Coordinates of C-alpha atoms in Angstrom, one line a residue:
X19 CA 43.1 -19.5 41.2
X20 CA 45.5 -16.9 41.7
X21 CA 45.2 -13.9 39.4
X22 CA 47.5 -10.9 38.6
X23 CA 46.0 -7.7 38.3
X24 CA 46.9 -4.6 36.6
X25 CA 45.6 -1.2 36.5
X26 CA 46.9 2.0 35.1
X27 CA 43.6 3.9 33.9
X28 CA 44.9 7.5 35.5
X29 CA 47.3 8.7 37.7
X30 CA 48.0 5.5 39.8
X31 CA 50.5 2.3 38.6
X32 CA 49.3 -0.6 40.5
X33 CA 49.4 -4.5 40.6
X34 CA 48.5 -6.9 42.9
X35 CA 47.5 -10.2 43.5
X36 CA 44.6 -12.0 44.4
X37 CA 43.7 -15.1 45.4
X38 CA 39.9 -16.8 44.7
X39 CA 39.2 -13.7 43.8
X40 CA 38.9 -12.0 47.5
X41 CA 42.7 -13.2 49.2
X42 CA 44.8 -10.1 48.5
X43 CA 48.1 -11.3 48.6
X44 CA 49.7 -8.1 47.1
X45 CA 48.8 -4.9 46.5
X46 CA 51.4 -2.5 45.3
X47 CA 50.2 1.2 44.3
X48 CA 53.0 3.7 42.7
X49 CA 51.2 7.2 43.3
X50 CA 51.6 10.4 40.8
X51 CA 49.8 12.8 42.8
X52 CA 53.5 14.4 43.3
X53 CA 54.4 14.7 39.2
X54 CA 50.7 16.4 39.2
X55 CA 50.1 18.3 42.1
X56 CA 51.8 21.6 40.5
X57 CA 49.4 21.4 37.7
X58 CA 46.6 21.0 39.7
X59 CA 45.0 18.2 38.2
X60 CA 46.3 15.0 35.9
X61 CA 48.2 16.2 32.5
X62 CA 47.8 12.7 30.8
X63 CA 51.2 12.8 28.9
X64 CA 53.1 12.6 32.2
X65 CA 50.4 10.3 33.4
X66 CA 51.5 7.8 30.5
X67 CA 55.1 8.5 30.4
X68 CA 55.5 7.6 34.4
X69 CA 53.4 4.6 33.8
X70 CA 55.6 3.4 31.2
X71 CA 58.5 3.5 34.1
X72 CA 56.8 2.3 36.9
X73 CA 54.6 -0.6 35.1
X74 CA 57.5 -3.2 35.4
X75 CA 58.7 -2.7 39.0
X76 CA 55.4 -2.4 40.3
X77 CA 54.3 -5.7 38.7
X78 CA 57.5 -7.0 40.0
X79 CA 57.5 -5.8 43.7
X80 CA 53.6 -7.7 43.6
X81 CA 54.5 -10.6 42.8
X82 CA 57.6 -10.8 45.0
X83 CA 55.5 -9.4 48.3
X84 CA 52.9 -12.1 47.2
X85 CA 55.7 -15.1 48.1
X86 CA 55.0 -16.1 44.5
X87 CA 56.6 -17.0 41.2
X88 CA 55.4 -15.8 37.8
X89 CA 54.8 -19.5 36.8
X90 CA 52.6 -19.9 40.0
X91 CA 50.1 -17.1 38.1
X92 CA 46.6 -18.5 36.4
X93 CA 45.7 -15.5 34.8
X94 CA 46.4 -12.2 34.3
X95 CA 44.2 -9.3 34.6
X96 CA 44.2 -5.3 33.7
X97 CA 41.6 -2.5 34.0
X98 CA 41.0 -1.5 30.1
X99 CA 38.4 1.1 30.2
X100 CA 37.4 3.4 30.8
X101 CA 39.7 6.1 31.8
X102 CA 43.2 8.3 30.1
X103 CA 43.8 6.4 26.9
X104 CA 47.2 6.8 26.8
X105 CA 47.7 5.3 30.7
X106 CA 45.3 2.6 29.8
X107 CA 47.3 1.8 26.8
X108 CA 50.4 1.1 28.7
X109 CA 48.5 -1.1 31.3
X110 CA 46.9 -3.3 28.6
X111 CA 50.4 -3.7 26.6
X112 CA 52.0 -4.9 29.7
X113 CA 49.0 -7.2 30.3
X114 CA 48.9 -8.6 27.2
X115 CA 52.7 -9.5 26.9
X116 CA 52.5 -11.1 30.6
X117 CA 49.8 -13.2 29.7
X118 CA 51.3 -14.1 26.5
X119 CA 54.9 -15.0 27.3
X120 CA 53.4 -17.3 30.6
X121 CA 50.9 -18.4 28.6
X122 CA 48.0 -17.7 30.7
X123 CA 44.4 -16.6 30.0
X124 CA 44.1 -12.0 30.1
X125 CA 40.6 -10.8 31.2
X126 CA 39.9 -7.0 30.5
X127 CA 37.8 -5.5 33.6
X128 CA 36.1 -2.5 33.6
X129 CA 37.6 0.0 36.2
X130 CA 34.2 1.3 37.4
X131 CA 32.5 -2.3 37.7
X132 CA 35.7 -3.2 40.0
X133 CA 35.2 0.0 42.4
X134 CA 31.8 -1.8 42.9
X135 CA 33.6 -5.5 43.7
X136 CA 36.4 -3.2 46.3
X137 CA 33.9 -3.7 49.0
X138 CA 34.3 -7.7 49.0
X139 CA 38.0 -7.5 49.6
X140 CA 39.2 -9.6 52.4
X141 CA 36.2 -11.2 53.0
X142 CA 36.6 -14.8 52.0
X143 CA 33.2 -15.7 53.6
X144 CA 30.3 -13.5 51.3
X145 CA 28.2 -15.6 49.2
X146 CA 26.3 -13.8 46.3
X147 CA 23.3 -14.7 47.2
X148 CA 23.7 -12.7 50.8
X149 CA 24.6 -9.5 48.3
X150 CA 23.2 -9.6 45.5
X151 CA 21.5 -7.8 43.4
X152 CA 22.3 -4.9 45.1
X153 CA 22.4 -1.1 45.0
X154 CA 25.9 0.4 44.1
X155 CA 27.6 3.5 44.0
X156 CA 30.5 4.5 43.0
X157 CA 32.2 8.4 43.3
X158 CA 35.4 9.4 42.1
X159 CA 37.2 12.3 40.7
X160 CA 35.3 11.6 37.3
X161 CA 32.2 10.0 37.8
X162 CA 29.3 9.6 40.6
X163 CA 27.0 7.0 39.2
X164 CA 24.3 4.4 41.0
X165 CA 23.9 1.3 39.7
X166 CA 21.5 -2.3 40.3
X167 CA 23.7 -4.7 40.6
X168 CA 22.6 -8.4 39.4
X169 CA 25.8 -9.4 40.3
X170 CA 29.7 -9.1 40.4
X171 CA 29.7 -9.0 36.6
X172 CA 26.1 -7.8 35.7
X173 CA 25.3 -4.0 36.7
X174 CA 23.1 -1.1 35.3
X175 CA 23.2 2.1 35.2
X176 CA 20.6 3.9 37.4
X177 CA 21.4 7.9 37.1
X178 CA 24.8 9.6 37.1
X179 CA 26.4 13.0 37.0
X180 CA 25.2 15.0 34.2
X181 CA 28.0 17.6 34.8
X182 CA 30.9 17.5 37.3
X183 CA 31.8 14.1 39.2
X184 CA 32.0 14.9 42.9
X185 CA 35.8 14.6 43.6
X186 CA 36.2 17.1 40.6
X187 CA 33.9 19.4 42.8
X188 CA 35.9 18.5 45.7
X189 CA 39.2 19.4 43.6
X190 CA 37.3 22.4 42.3
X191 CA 36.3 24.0 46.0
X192 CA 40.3 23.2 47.2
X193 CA 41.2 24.8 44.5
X194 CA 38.8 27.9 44.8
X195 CA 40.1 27.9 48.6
X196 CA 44.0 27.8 47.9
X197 CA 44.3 24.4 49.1
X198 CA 46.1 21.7 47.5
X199 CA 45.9 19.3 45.1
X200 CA 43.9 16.8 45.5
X201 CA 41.6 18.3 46.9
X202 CA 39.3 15.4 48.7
X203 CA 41.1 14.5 51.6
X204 CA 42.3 18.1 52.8
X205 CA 38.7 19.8 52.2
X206 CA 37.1 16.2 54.3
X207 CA 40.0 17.0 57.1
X208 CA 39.2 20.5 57.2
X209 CA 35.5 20.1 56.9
X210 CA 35.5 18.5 60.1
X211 CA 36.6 21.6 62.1
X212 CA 34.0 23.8 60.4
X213 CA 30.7 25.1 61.3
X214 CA 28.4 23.3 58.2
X215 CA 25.9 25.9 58.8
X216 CA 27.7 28.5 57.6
X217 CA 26.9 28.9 54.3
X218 CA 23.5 27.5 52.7
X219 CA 25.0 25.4 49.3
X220 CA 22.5 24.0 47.3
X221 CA 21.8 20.5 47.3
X222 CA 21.3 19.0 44.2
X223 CA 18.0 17.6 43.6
X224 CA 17.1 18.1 39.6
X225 CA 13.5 16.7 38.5
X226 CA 10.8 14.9 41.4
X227 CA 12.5 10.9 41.2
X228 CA 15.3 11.7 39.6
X229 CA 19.0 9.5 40.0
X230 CA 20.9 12.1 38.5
X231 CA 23.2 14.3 39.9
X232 CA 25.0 18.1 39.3
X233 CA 27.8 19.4 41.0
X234 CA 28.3 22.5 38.8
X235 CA 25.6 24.9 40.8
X236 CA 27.7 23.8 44.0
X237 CA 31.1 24.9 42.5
X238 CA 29.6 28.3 41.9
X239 CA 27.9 28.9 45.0
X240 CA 31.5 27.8 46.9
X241 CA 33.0 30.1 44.4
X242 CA 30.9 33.0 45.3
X243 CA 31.1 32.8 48.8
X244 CA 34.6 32.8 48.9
X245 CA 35.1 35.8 46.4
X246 CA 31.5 37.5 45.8
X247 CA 29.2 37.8 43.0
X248 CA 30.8 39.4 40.3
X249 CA 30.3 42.8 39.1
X250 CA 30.9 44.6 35.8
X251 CA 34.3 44.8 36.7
X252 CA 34.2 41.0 37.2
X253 CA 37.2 39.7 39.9
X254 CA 40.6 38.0 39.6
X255 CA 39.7 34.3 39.4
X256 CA 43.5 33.8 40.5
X257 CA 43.8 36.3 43.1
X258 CA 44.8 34.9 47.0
X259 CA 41.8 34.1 49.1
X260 CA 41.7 36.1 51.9
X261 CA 39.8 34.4 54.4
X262 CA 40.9 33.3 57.7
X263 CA 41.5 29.7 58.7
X264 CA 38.4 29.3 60.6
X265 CA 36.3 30.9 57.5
X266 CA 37.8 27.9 55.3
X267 CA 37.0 25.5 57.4
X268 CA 33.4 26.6 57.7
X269 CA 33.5 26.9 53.8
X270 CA 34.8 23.4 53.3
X271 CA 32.1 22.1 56.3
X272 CA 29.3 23.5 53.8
X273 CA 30.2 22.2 50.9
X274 CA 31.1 18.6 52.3
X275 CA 27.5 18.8 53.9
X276 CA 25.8 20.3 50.8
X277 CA 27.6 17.6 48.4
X278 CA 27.2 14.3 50.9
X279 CA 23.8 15.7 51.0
X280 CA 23.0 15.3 47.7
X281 CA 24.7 11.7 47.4
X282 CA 22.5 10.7 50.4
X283 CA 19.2 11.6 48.8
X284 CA 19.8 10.4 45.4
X285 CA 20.5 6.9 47.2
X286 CA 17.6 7.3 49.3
X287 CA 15.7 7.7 46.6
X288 CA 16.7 4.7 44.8
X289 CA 16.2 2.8 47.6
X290 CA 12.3 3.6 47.8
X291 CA 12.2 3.0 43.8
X292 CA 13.7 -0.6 44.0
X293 CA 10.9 -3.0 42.7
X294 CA 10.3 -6.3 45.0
X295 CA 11.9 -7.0 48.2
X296 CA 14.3 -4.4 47.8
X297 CA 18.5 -5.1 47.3
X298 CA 20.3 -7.7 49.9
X299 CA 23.0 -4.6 50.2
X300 CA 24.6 -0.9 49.2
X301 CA 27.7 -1.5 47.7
X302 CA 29.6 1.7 47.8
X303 CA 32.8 1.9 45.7
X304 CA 35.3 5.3 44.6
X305 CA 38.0 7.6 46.0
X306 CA 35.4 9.6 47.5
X307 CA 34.4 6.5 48.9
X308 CA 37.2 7.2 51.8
X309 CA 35.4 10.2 52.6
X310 CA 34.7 10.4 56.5
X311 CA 31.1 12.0 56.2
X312 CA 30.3 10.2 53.1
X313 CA 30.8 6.9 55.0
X314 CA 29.0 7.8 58.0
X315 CA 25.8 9.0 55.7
X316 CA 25.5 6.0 54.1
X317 CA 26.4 3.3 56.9
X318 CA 23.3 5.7 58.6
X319 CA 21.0 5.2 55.6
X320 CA 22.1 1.4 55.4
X321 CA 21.1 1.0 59.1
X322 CA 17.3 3.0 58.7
X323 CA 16.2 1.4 55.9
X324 CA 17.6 -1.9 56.6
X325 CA 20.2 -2.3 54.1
X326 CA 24.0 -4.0 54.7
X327 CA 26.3 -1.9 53.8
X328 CA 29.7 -2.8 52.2
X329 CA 32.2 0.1 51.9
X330 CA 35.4 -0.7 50.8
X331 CA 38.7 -1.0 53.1
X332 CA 40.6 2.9 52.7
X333 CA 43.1 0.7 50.8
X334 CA 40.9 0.2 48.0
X335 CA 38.7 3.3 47.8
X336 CA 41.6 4.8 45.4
X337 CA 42.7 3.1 42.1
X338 CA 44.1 0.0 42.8
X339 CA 44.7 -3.3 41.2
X340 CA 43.5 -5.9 43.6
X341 CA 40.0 -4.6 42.9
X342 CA 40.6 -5.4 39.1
X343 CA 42.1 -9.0 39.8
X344 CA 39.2 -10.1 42.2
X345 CA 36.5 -8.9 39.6
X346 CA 38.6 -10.5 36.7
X347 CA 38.2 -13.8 38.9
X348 CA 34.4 -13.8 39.0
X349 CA 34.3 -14.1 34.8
X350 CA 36.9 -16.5 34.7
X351 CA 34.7 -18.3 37.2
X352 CA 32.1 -17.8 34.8
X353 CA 34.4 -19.3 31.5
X354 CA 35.0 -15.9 30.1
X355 CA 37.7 -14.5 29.4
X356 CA 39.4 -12.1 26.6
X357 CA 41.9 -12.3 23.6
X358 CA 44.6 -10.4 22.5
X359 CA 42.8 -8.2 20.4
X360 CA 41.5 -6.6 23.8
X361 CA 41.6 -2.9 23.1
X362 CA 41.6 0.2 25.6
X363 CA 38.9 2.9 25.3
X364 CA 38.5 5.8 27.1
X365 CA 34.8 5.2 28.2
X366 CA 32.9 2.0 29.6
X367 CA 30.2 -0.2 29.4
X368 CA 29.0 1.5 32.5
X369 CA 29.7 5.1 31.7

């Protein structure tokens, strides 16, 4: 079965195709990060508007680099929550007239769930019952969440940020630091040439056996170190950082340690509170999920307590579509599939 994927939820355009639901054949990815990066973060009106030009080439150029014709598609499938209504509108419409004019079933995925399915990319030998149920988590720029995983299609919430997602922190501290936008991959690069000692961040840990997580105290402590405690007076929250190279780098080795840190334990824990035998794998999903340390931590945990670990190839850690076609494939295996009354909404099932 080959399946046509479509995702759109924030600031990346992307389709691909996907065959048996792990073959990527195509995987095309139009970035905004430039149309952004002045602003420091998404603006979701230029998010939709470059959508709306980039949807049709970018399905195009997928199918094309596939070696395929539109009639040789069996379904057709696009990421419909949660995420920027306006982008997801614009994915969905396009989905939704594909699938109608070829006459061809649409499945509606929710983005999240597919971070979780990333990690089973390219492997066309994984059998659920080697994975599953499993532990997943998935980190992004707006969420941090663990979830039990029954399977490809059937997950549950476990604990998840109860203020900032950790690649918002990440953007946050870049941003605190002068460095640009986004902020994950240049604070991770950086990090790596710093002295992790240097500061003392908090690591989140809320309430004994909690799966819950805050950012926010993090952000202020980075924000602190790097301009002080403010007085009376108060300080100029836009005012240049003066801080040597070498001072950055020890900031952003802190904070990558202090934040890690806290992603580590809270999987840690859920590990030791899994009833029975205990899950078959970690399934780690996200843009964070690229993160150098990040990976390291939990291929380390996987490894002491026994645990496979799948973590997805650094083509599908960031939005993508291939992710969204492969999970679409696992409900079509399963008869469902959706109608065209499929709405967008801003939040999931999974939120």
């Amino acid at each position: 079965m080959i399946v046509l994927g479509i995702e759109s939820s924030c600031d990346e355009t992307a389709a691909a195709v996907v065959e048996a639901g792990r073959r990527v054949r195509s995987n095309v990815i139009a970035s905004q990060v430039k149309l952004h990066e002045e602003y420091g973060g998404v603006v979701p009106e230029i998010a939709s508007r470059a959508h709306a030009e980039r949807i049709l080439p970018v399905v195009q150029r997928a199918v094309r680099e596939a070696g395929i014709e539109l009639r040789d598609i069996d379904a057709i499938a696009v990421g419909h929550r949660p995420g920027l209504i306006g982008a997801l509108l614009v994915g969905v419409s396009a989905a939704k007239a594909l699938a109608w004019s070829l006459g061809v079933p649409i499945v509606g995925v929710d983005h999240i769930e597919a971070h979780l399915y990333a990690g089973l990319l390219d492997d066309e030998a994984w059998r659920a019952g080697d994975v599953f149920p499993a532990l997943g988590l998935v980190v992004s720029g707006g969420h941090t969440t663990i979830f039990r995983c029954e399977s490809a299609t059937e997950v549950r919430k476990l604990g998840g940020t109860i203020d900032d997602a950790i690649g918002e922190a990440y953007d946050k501290a870049a941003a605190i630091l002068g460095l640009s936008y986004p902020g994950g991959p240049v604070v991770d690069k950086r990090a790596q040439r710093g002295d992790e000692r240097a500061h003392d961040f908090p690591i989140s840990r809320l309430k004994p056996g909690s799966l819950d997580f805050s950012f926010s105290g993090l952000k202020t402590a980075v924000l602190y170190a790097v301009k002080g405690v403010p007085s009376g007076a108060g300080w100029d929250a836009k005012a240049p950082v003066e801080l040597s190279e070498e001072a950055i780098d020890d900031v952003c080795a802190s904070f990558q340690r202090a934040a890690v840190g806290a992603v580590t334990l809270k999987m840690g824990r859920a590990l030791e509170q899994w009833a029975g035998e205990g899950p078959k794998a970690m399934m780690l999903g996200g843009g964070v999920s690229a993160n150098s340390r990040l990976r390291a931590e939990m291929l380390r945990l996987g490894e002491e307590r026994g645990v496979p670990v799948r973590i997805p190839k650094m083509a599908y850690c960031l939005d993508n579509a291939a992710m969204i076609a492969g999970l679409a494939y696992e409900r079509l295996s399963r008869g469902e599939a959706d109608g065209f009354d499929l709405r967008a909404a801003p939040t999931g099932a999974s939120a």
